[in-house]
């Protein structure tokens, strides 16, 4: 039994992507390749008919429109038996260096220790749009399995030819091909010795089904974990070159400020300091970060900024400034079914409520960093980014140079969470390096990261619904202003729906954040579901199940209820239980939460979180559990207390001491349950496990107190019980 | 610039004085295992041991560490033998991006040197100044417990 290989996975565009990916055409020249790689075997994965980016439902790109044929990945087996795999995906803590290695080991039948992953290097790896959208597992993992399977088949064929036997009489295992009788055996390395073999992956390549996996499916540890616990690994901010200088940028006084005047003379008097003033860009480079900071402080710049909207009026601002413009092609902004008005008029109960989410900051522990080096008219930049190829485009545009003169490398980085899609720091370092004629590293301070990166968009979500006396939802109207369309559809069965995303002007620079708008949309929908259950006096889980047919979502709800002990009586005053769930990016999640509320002080303690997640066949159970736990903990911050405070073009809480993220004392017991469906393709898990946390907490607080919270964060200053 | 002598991971090294200990370690000594996370002592990524106690190197002037024994993550293992905490972090998979890991391990080393068998509550209290954004906190707590148990069993 084999799994048919297909690329039907829709590629979801990122809402605020700043540049379109360039069409990339590879000319494979065998001689060049082997000059670089050394002799051996090279297998290339050519992807065909990659479906145009689209979200499910609503406006879609015209049928049949496909991205150009494209190379997805390649693999080289050297004479030394080392397997080197090239992928444009990048590692920032999701542990895909490990899970992708498992994919290769599984199909190639080699030890994990023989595999090297080369990731996110625009000179060495195939074009890749970026590492986001939980896409690595459903796309790259399968591509690499396919490449590895093709390599294995070729090796078996080589042995069959050499020994003049039938392929079917040979087996590949542990890096060797042997005959079934056990008489002859040869290492892969010996088979490719002195050869220059190339092969494209056949279109009909088949893969081992998950039920037969031996290496994939195992809870293997991080492949290079030792480098991380010993401090040996070099993150982007740790990179260093001979004669490297440290850069520092002089920042505007506020967002959208223009430079009125600047005096750099004092800084220029400092020996060894390079000062650059180019348009709105002012920066320095010096032999140490201390000197660079000192030089930057000597620069007197005067800025002018217009008044700008602040956090206090953000939701009114969004509602008043609908543009519905600037949507990326292919992104669904509407979903309609049936006819909402008659259903609403005929409903026994109607409910309309508004939900809000604040701007929050990704706060990756490693701030943006880049090291840039010029070699004539060629530029090399090491930087922490989820889109090395996108940053290459940004650099090429900024310096008016062809993309093939720019190389971007991404050393495994200190997290991203959707916050490192852009190349600001790379451009800054490159600009300073060009002036200094030496390599320059720029590492943003925490305050810069909080201010000059981009944010998860704030949003207003209006939900109106109608239902029958028995709790059947008959009408559903859902409008998201600014936060985004991801996950805005309802998984519940409602005959009459109008769902829309409305673009607005934004008071802050905003972009992708782990899970995109699915967090906000799940919060609004699952809170509203709870409110509806309350209207018809139904138990909240029973109410959901009454309106839900999707078997996979039903299964995670049932598993969560069982693990949590849903339905048991409260055992203490202030105790409350909440549930929420949904699906997104091929993953299904249900979360149950127990809270303990002190009615006197308003303190809310999250007593327990149970999250059940199902994303098909599991590639690495420990890696998946790590993602579920981490997603739940990251979600706590946005659910409970994270919010960017801003006023008139300035961030007011842009320091770690002012912006609260989850700490050890905030972490409740989290029980994560993984449901496995070996019969279904493996999907990504980086994002969807967040979705149930915020609404389940809000629903539990309501259960405990009768106080309904409709804005995220729920309780930045504790709970007010009147 | 004035020069000072520092004792780092068992070696005596001459460095320029006018900087934080963090920038001396990272820029002058190329000990980049110690990380910058916030520059205000709030995240713990820059934690090192000074005379065995966890200290935020971003808040410590290099000059304040003269005549003291400084240990960074690079100096924790004994040759090829990892420290029990390093082993435990690997065994528990207590990391994702691992940018916080050096600081976590150094903070935990300080805890275990003063309290060989900390309770979970004591671990949470001690580690609260260290931030992990990937959300591996439960695994970090488990790793510290594991290291404490391993030390107990080996009679150290």
Tab-separated table of C-alpha atoms in Angstrom, chain A residues 180-577:
chain	number	residue	atom	x	y	z
A	180	UNK	CA	16.759	-10.545	-0.307
A	181	UNK	CA	18.804	-13.722	0.134
A	182	UNK	CA	21.341	-11.773	2.181
A	183	UNK	CA	24.274	-12.729	-0.024
A	184	UNK	CA	25.230	-9.349	-1.340
A	185	UNK	CA	25.100	-5.921	0.232
A	186	UNK	CA	26.488	-2.544	-0.762
A	187	UNK	CA	26.540	0.856	0.917
A	188	UNK	CA	24.762	3.718	-0.821
A	189	UNK	CA	28.066	5.606	-0.804
A	190	UNK	CA	29.792	2.882	-2.772
A	191	UNK	CA	27.007	2.801	-5.341
A	192	UNK	CA	27.423	6.489	-6.181
A	193	UNK	CA	31.200	6.606	-5.969
A	194	UNK	CA	32.730	8.524	-8.878
A	195	UNK	CA	29.331	9.063	-10.459
A	196	UNK	CA	27.397	12.176	-11.407
A	197	UNK	CA	23.837	10.955	-11.378
A	198	UNK	CA	20.852	13.242	-11.630
A	199	UNK	CA	17.217	12.423	-11.406
A	200	UNK	CA	13.981	14.356	-11.235
A	201	UNK	CA	11.353	12.869	-8.985
A	202	UNK	CA	8.913	10.863	-11.098
A	203	UNK	CA	5.405	12.252	-11.059
A	204	UNK	CA	3.988	8.965	-9.841
A	205	UNK	CA	6.384	8.541	-6.941
A	206	UNK	CA	4.667	6.791	-4.066
A	207	UNK	CA	5.336	7.100	-0.370
A	208	UNK	CA	5.174	4.813	2.629
A	209	UNK	CA	1.865	5.249	4.431
A	210	UNK	CA	2.009	6.591	7.973
A	211	UNK	CA	0.974	3.256	9.440
A	212	UNK	CA	4.272	1.797	8.199
A	213	UNK	CA	6.560	4.644	9.259
A	214	UNK	CA	9.629	3.681	11.242
A	215	UNK	CA	11.583	6.944	11.683
A	216	UNK	CA	8.837	9.426	10.947
A	217	UNK	CA	6.245	9.116	13.688
A	218	UNK	CA	8.945	8.823	16.369
A	219	UNK	CA	9.452	11.394	19.157
A	220	UNK	CA	13.037	12.161	18.162
A	221	UNK	CA	14.897	14.993	19.943
A	222	UNK	CA	16.130	18.199	18.278
A	223	UNK	CA	18.874	17.013	15.903
A	224	UNK	CA	21.426	19.624	16.975
A	225	UNK	CA	20.167	20.137	20.523
A	226	UNK	CA	23.655	19.915	22.009
A	227	UNK	CA	24.715	23.097	20.187
A	228	UNK	CA	21.899	24.961	21.884
A	229	UNK	CA	22.468	23.836	25.480
A	230	UNK	CA	26.185	24.604	25.222
A	231	UNK	CA	25.831	28.077	23.689
A	232	UNK	CA	27.649	26.955	20.572
A	233	UNK	CA	24.919	27.670	18.036
A	234	UNK	CA	25.353	31.002	16.266
A	235	UNK	CA	22.058	32.855	15.913
A	236	UNK	CA	21.812	35.785	13.483
A	237	UNK	CA	22.701	38.223	16.288
A	238	UNK	CA	25.795	36.113	17.101
A	239	UNK	CA	27.296	36.301	13.610
A	240	UNK	CA	30.688	37.923	13.259
A	241	UNK	CA	33.159	38.648	10.461
A	242	UNK	CA	36.724	40.016	10.589
A	243	UNK	CA	36.765	43.836	10.892
A	244	UNK	CA	33.036	43.855	11.479
A	245	UNK	CA	31.492	47.067	12.797
A	246	UNK	CA	28.379	47.504	14.913
A	247	UNK	CA	25.565	49.618	13.524
A	248	UNK	CA	23.075	51.850	15.269
A	249	UNK	CA	20.148	53.657	13.673
A	250	UNK	CA	18.862	57.082	14.730
A	251	UNK	CA	15.102	56.652	14.960
A	252	UNK	CA	12.375	59.176	14.200
A	253	UNK	CA	10.513	60.799	17.069
A	254	UNK	CA	7.231	59.168	16.034
A	255	UNK	CA	5.726	56.992	13.322
A	256	UNK	CA	5.426	58.677	9.932
A	257	UNK	CA	7.702	61.512	11.030
A	258	UNK	CA	9.731	63.445	8.495
A	259	UNK	CA	13.206	64.745	9.068
A	260	UNK	CA	13.367	68.513	9.453
A	261	UNK	CA	17.052	68.934	10.188
A	262	UNK	CA	20.024	66.893	11.298
A	263	UNK	CA	23.467	67.714	12.632
A	264	UNK	CA	25.910	64.821	12.474
A	265	UNK	CA	29.095	66.816	12.943
A	266	UNK	CA	29.843	65.727	16.520
A	267	UNK	CA	29.453	62.053	15.651
A	268	UNK	CA	31.645	62.433	12.591
A	269	UNK	CA	34.465	63.775	14.762
A	270	UNK	CA	34.648	60.418	16.579
A	271	UNK	CA	37.560	58.419	15.157
A	272	UNK	CA	36.639	55.247	13.334
A	273	UNK	CA	32.951	56.101	13.201
A	274	UNK	CA	31.021	56.023	9.914
A	275	UNK	CA	27.958	58.249	9.747
A	276	UNK	CA	25.291	57.812	7.077
A	277	UNK	CA	22.541	60.307	6.341
A	278	UNK	CA	20.568	59.282	3.297
A	279	UNK	CA	17.039	60.631	2.993
A	280	UNK	CA	15.164	59.689	6.159
A	281	UNK	CA	17.865	57.192	7.103
A	282	UNK	CA	20.399	58.194	9.731
A	283	UNK	CA	22.777	55.630	11.151
A	284	UNK	CA	26.286	55.040	12.400
A	285	UNK	CA	28.768	52.192	12.421
A	286	UNK	CA	31.609	51.801	14.907
A	287	UNK	CA	34.011	49.237	16.287
A	288	UNK	CA	31.796	48.316	19.232
A	289	UNK	CA	28.143	48.620	20.153
A	290	UNK	CA	29.116	50.989	22.956
A	291	UNK	CA	30.862	53.341	20.529
A	292	UNK	CA	28.021	53.085	18.014
A	293	UNK	CA	25.466	54.011	20.668
A	294	UNK	CA	27.635	56.915	21.790
A	295	UNK	CA	27.991	58.213	18.237
A	296	UNK	CA	24.275	57.892	17.561
A	297	UNK	CA	23.508	59.839	20.733
A	298	UNK	CA	25.654	62.734	19.468
A	299	UNK	CA	23.499	63.170	16.375
A	300	UNK	CA	20.978	65.973	16.715
A	301	UNK	CA	17.931	65.248	14.586
A	302	UNK	CA	14.693	67.193	14.495
A	303	UNK	CA	11.582	65.406	13.292
A	304	UNK	CA	8.094	66.530	12.482
A	305	UNK	CA	5.031	64.314	12.812
A	306	UNK	CA	1.333	64.852	12.291
A	307	UNK	CA	-1.150	63.939	15.057
A	308	UNK	CA	-2.061	60.235	14.918
A	309	UNK	CA	-4.829	58.062	16.387
A	310	UNK	CA	-4.127	56.304	19.655
A	311	UNK	CA	-5.090	53.106	21.414
A	312	UNK	CA	-7.962	54.739	23.274
A	313	UNK	CA	-9.917	55.396	20.086
A	314	UNK	CA	-8.591	52.494	18.024
A	315	UNK	CA	-11.869	50.596	17.614
A	316	UNK	CA	-13.863	53.676	16.572
A	317	UNK	CA	-11.049	54.536	14.205
A	318	UNK	CA	-11.182	51.152	12.501
A	319	UNK	CA	-14.966	51.288	12.085
A	320	UNK	CA	-14.807	54.831	10.674
A	321	UNK	CA	-11.992	54.130	8.228
A	322	UNK	CA	-13.140	51.188	6.150
A	323	UNK	CA	-11.309	51.129	2.834
A	324	UNK	CA	-11.931	47.596	1.562
A	325	UNK	CA	-8.898	48.236	-0.583
A	326	UNK	CA	-5.509	46.758	-1.004
A	327	UNK	CA	-6.532	43.134	-0.629
A	328	UNK	CA	-4.050	40.606	-1.934
A	329	UNK	CA	-5.325	38.699	-4.934
A	330	UNK	CA	-6.830	35.371	-4.083
A	331	UNK	CA	-7.727	36.130	-0.493
A	332	UNK	CA	-11.317	35.378	0.369
A	333	UNK	CA	-13.012	38.369	1.931
A	334	UNK	CA	-16.607	37.178	1.743
A	335	UNK	CA	-18.527	34.019	2.345
A	336	UNK	CA	-22.249	33.895	1.672
A	337	UNK	CA	-24.776	31.095	1.895
A	338	UNK	CA	-28.560	31.042	1.840
A	339	UNK	CA	-30.306	34.256	2.680
A	340	UNK	CA	-29.672	35.863	5.999
A	341	UNK	CA	-32.435	38.495	6.354
A	342	UNK	CA	-35.494	36.193	6.078
A	343	UNK	CA	-33.844	33.656	8.374
A	344	UNK	CA	-33.065	36.373	10.885
A	345	UNK	CA	-36.673	37.644	10.724
A	346	UNK	CA	-38.052	34.154	11.230
A	347	UNK	CA	-35.748	33.292	14.147
A	348	UNK	CA	-37.100	32.776	17.665
A	349	UNK	CA	-34.039	34.379	19.205
A	350	UNK	CA	-31.717	37.022	17.820
A	351	UNK	CA	-28.435	38.193	19.277
A	352	UNK	CA	-26.003	40.861	18.119
A	353	UNK	CA	-22.691	41.516	19.864
A	354	UNK	CA	-19.375	43.200	19.157
A	355	UNK	CA	-15.975	41.742	19.991
A	356	UNK	CA	-12.594	43.430	19.901
A	357	UNK	CA	-8.902	42.533	19.882
A	358	UNK	CA	-6.036	44.893	20.648
A	359	UNK	CA	-2.734	45.255	18.864
A	360	UNK	CA	-0.162	42.866	20.315
A	361	UNK	CA	3.584	42.446	19.710
A	362	UNK	CA	5.306	39.197	18.722
A	363	UNK	CA	8.183	39.847	21.122
A	364	UNK	CA	10.544	37.199	19.735
A	365	UNK	CA	13.240	36.779	22.364
A	366	UNK	CA	15.905	37.373	19.737
A	367	UNK	CA	15.252	40.807	18.279
A	368	UNK	CA	15.830	41.467	14.606
A	369	UNK	CA	19.475	41.220	13.651
A	370	UNK	CA	21.457	41.299	10.424
A	371	UNK	CA	25.077	41.155	9.377
A	372	UNK	CA	25.807	42.586	5.922
A	373	UNK	CA	28.943	42.285	3.828
A	374	UNK	CA	29.645	43.793	0.413
A	375	UNK	CA	32.016	42.207	-2.034
A	376	UNK	CA	32.198	44.615	-4.963
A	377	UNK	CA	28.641	44.876	-6.227
A	378	UNK	CA	27.589	41.656	-4.493
A	379	UNK	CA	25.872	41.689	-1.123
A	380	UNK	CA	25.648	38.911	1.466
A	381	UNK	CA	23.378	39.241	4.500
A	382	UNK	CA	22.900	36.888	7.427
A	383	UNK	CA	19.614	37.700	9.106
A	384	UNK	CA	16.754	36.288	11.132
A	385	UNK	CA	13.799	36.141	8.805
A	386	UNK	CA	10.969	33.835	7.881
A	387	UNK	CA	11.315	34.927	4.242
A	388	UNK	CA	14.963	34.865	3.095
A	389	UNK	CA	13.881	35.170	-0.539
A	390	UNK	CA	11.529	38.023	0.307
A	391	UNK	CA	14.340	39.831	2.109
A	392	UNK	CA	16.562	39.254	-0.924
A	393	UNK	CA	13.931	41.035	-3.040
A	394	UNK	CA	13.739	43.890	-0.535
A	395	UNK	CA	17.516	44.299	-0.585
A	396	UNK	CA	17.674	44.168	-4.382
A	397	UNK	CA	14.983	46.859	-4.581
A	398	UNK	CA	16.544	49.047	-1.890
A	399	UNK	CA	19.957	49.031	-3.569
A	400	UNK	CA	18.785	48.960	-7.185
A	401	UNK	CA	20.586	45.756	-7.966
A	402	UNK	CA	19.706	42.414	-9.511
A	403	UNK	CA	18.516	39.717	-7.132
A	404	UNK	CA	21.253	37.345	-8.179
A	405	UNK	CA	23.803	39.774	-6.717
A	406	UNK	CA	22.218	39.375	-3.299
A	407	UNK	CA	22.579	36.363	-1.040
A	408	UNK	CA	20.531	36.052	2.131
A	409	UNK	CA	21.302	33.382	4.710
A	410	UNK	CA	19.178	32.545	7.681
A	411	UNK	CA	21.009	30.902	10.584
A	412	UNK	CA	18.504	29.095	12.845
A	413	UNK	CA	16.938	32.028	14.610
A	414	UNK	CA	15.531	32.997	17.977
A	415	UNK	CA	11.864	32.615	17.026
A	416	UNK	CA	9.543	34.573	14.781
A	417	UNK	CA	5.827	33.843	15.373
A	418	UNK	CA	4.983	35.566	12.096
A	419	UNK	CA	6.865	38.664	13.165
A	420	UNK	CA	9.994	38.302	11.064
A	421	UNK	CA	8.722	38.453	7.510
A	422	UNK	CA	10.454	41.682	6.619
A	423	UNK	CA	14.011	42.841	6.008
A	424	UNK	CA	14.327	46.219	7.745
A	425	UNK	CA	17.430	45.263	9.683
A	426	UNK	CA	19.047	43.671	6.643
A	427	UNK	CA	18.638	46.905	4.691
A	428	UNK	CA	19.955	48.997	7.573
A	429	UNK	CA	23.042	46.823	8.001
A	430	UNK	CA	23.679	46.768	4.240
A	431	UNK	CA	23.374	50.557	3.954
A	432	UNK	CA	25.879	51.103	6.745
A	433	UNK	CA	28.209	48.411	5.419
A	434	UNK	CA	28.263	50.043	2.000
A	435	UNK	CA	29.322	53.348	3.502
A	436	UNK	CA	31.809	51.864	5.977
A	437	UNK	CA	33.307	49.506	3.386
A	438	UNK	CA	33.391	46.885	6.126
A	439	UNK	CA	30.883	44.285	7.310
A	440	UNK	CA	28.281	45.777	9.658
A	441	UNK	CA	25.969	44.057	12.117
A	442	UNK	CA	22.779	45.692	13.314
A	443	UNK	CA	20.911	44.182	16.246
A	444	UNK	CA	17.727	45.912	17.276
A	445	UNK	CA	17.246	46.796	20.908
A	446	UNK	CA	14.153	45.451	22.609
A	447	UNK	CA	12.643	48.934	22.442
A	448	UNK	CA	13.289	49.089	18.678
A	449	UNK	CA	11.719	45.651	18.269
A	450	UNK	CA	8.636	46.817	20.199
A	451	UNK	CA	8.416	50.001	18.132
A	452	UNK	CA	9.745	49.570	14.602
A	453	UNK	CA	8.710	45.990	13.867
A	454	UNK	CA	5.066	45.410	13.024
A	455	UNK	CA	2.144	44.292	15.145
A	456	UNK	CA	-0.709	41.826	15.110
A	457	UNK	CA	-3.602	43.968	13.901
A	458	UNK	CA	-6.307	45.171	16.237
A	459	UNK	CA	-9.824	44.422	15.098
A	460	UNK	CA	-13.537	44.860	15.638
A	461	UNK	CA	-15.779	41.870	14.986
A	462	UNK	CA	-19.554	42.217	14.823
A	463	UNK	CA	-21.617	39.061	15.068
A	464	UNK	CA	-25.394	38.818	14.632
A	465	UNK	CA	-27.224	35.517	14.796
A	466	UNK	CA	-30.658	34.011	14.801
A	467	UNK	CA	-31.776	30.646	16.152
A	468	UNK	CA	-34.814	28.522	16.769
A	469	UNK	CA	-36.227	27.718	20.217
A	470	UNK	CA	-34.498	24.341	20.161
A	471	UNK	CA	-31.055	25.923	19.709
A	472	UNK	CA	-30.677	25.390	15.966
A	473	UNK	CA	-28.721	28.325	14.558
A	474	UNK	CA	-30.458	29.525	11.390
A	475	UNK	CA	-28.748	32.819	10.585
A	476	UNK	CA	-25.134	33.956	11.030
A	477	UNK	CA	-23.685	37.306	10.127
A	478	UNK	CA	-20.037	37.984	10.899
A	479	UNK	CA	-18.045	41.115	10.040
A	480	UNK	CA	-14.357	41.472	10.789
A	481	UNK	CA	-12.866	44.962	10.587
A	482	UNK	CA	-9.114	45.045	10.025
A	483	UNK	CA	-7.877	42.038	11.953
A	484	UNK	CA	-8.147	39.640	9.018
A	485	UNK	CA	-10.076	36.894	7.273
A	486	UNK	CA	-8.226	33.785	8.434
A	487	UNK	CA	-10.571	31.424	10.230
A	488	UNK	CA	-13.549	33.763	9.813
A	489	UNK	CA	-15.883	31.073	8.568
A	490	UNK	CA	-17.933	29.049	11.004
A	491	UNK	CA	-17.495	25.278	11.252
A	492	UNK	CA	-21.058	24.997	12.566
A	493	UNK	CA	-23.906	24.135	10.256
A	494	UNK	CA	-25.800	27.297	9.573
A	495	UNK	CA	-27.943	27.461	6.433
A	496	UNK	CA	-27.862	31.226	6.077
A	497	UNK	CA	-24.542	33.017	6.397
A	498	UNK	CA	-22.969	36.319	5.548
A	499	UNK	CA	-19.333	36.528	6.530
A	500	UNK	CA	-17.118	39.388	5.493
A	501	UNK	CA	-13.750	40.898	6.112
A	502	UNK	CA	-13.462	44.682	5.850
A	503	UNK	CA	-10.085	46.289	5.291
A	504	UNK	CA	-9.587	49.593	7.095
A	505	UNK	CA	-6.886	52.176	7.521
A	506	UNK	CA	-4.551	51.064	10.278
A	507	UNK	CA	-3.102	53.324	12.961
A	508	UNK	CA	-0.022	51.111	13.377
A	509	UNK	CA	2.195	49.105	11.043
A	510	UNK	CA	0.658	45.658	11.103
A	511	UNK	CA	1.338	42.217	9.702
A	512	UNK	CA	1.294	38.484	10.198
A	513	UNK	CA	1.151	36.960	13.652
A	514	UNK	CA	1.114	33.248	14.469
A	515	UNK	CA	-2.365	32.076	13.421
A	516	UNK	CA	-3.175	35.408	11.748
A	517	UNK	CA	-6.740	36.558	12.417
A	518	UNK	CA	-7.939	33.063	13.262
A	519	UNK	CA	-7.305	33.828	16.935
A	520	UNK	CA	-9.543	36.902	16.834
A	521	UNK	CA	-12.214	35.230	14.715
A	522	UNK	CA	-12.313	32.127	16.911
A	523	UNK	CA	-12.570	34.340	19.981
A	524	UNK	CA	-15.552	36.201	18.547
A	525	UNK	CA	-17.306	33.130	17.197
A	526	UNK	CA	-16.761	30.841	20.175
A	527	UNK	CA	-17.728	33.548	22.661
A	528	UNK	CA	-20.867	34.219	20.657
A	529	UNK	CA	-21.649	30.500	20.582
A	530	UNK	CA	-21.451	30.484	24.360
A	531	UNK	CA	-23.786	33.456	24.548
A	532	UNK	CA	-26.289	31.706	22.304
A	533	UNK	CA	-26.158	28.579	24.459
A	534	UNK	CA	-26.930	30.762	27.445
A	535	UNK	CA	-29.933	32.331	25.652
A	536	UNK	CA	-31.564	28.924	25.104
A	537	UNK	CA	-30.285	27.622	28.436
A	538	UNK	CA	-28.377	24.804	26.852
A	539	UNK	CA	-25.152	23.334	28.113
A	540	UNK	CA	-22.419	25.028	25.945
A	541	UNK	CA	-20.793	21.870	24.598
A	542	UNK	CA	-24.128	20.218	23.890
A	543	UNK	CA	-25.202	23.385	22.067
A	544	UNK	CA	-22.106	23.270	19.882
A	545	UNK	CA	-22.535	19.592	19.084
A	546	UNK	CA	-26.180	20.147	18.181
A	547	UNK	CA	-25.035	22.564	15.471
A	548	UNK	CA	-21.972	20.653	14.325
A	549	UNK	CA	-21.619	17.919	11.731
A	550	UNK	CA	-17.853	17.990	11.034
A	551	UNK	CA	-16.644	14.634	12.355
A	552	UNK	CA	-13.065	15.670	13.002
A	553	UNK	CA	-14.109	18.687	15.031
A	554	UNK	CA	-16.688	16.619	16.914
A	555	UNK	CA	-13.943	14.118	17.739
A	556	UNK	CA	-11.621	16.704	19.319
A	557	UNK	CA	-14.514	18.204	21.303
A	558	UNK	CA	-15.470	14.771	22.604
A	559	UNK	CA	-11.878	13.916	23.485
A	560	UNK	CA	-11.394	17.248	25.274
A	561	UNK	CA	-14.622	16.789	27.238
A	562	UNK	CA	-13.554	13.309	28.307
A	563	UNK	CA	-10.037	14.326	29.364
A	564	UNK	CA	-11.329	17.412	31.179
A	565	UNK	CA	-14.251	15.701	32.879
A	566	UNK	CA	-16.664	18.121	31.251
A	567	UNK	CA	-20.110	18.210	32.820
A	568	UNK	CA	-19.060	17.640	36.401
A	569	UNK	CA	-20.539	19.825	39.132
A	570	UNK	CA	-18.597	22.794	40.475
A	571	UNK	CA	-16.748	22.013	43.663
A	572	UNK	CA	-15.827	25.506	44.841
A	573	UNK	CA	-17.096	29.082	44.795
A	574	UNK	CA	-15.603	31.083	41.931
A	575	UNK	CA	-14.921	27.972	39.868
A	576	UNK	CA	-15.862	28.092	36.195
A	577	UNK	CA	-15.520	25.885	33.140
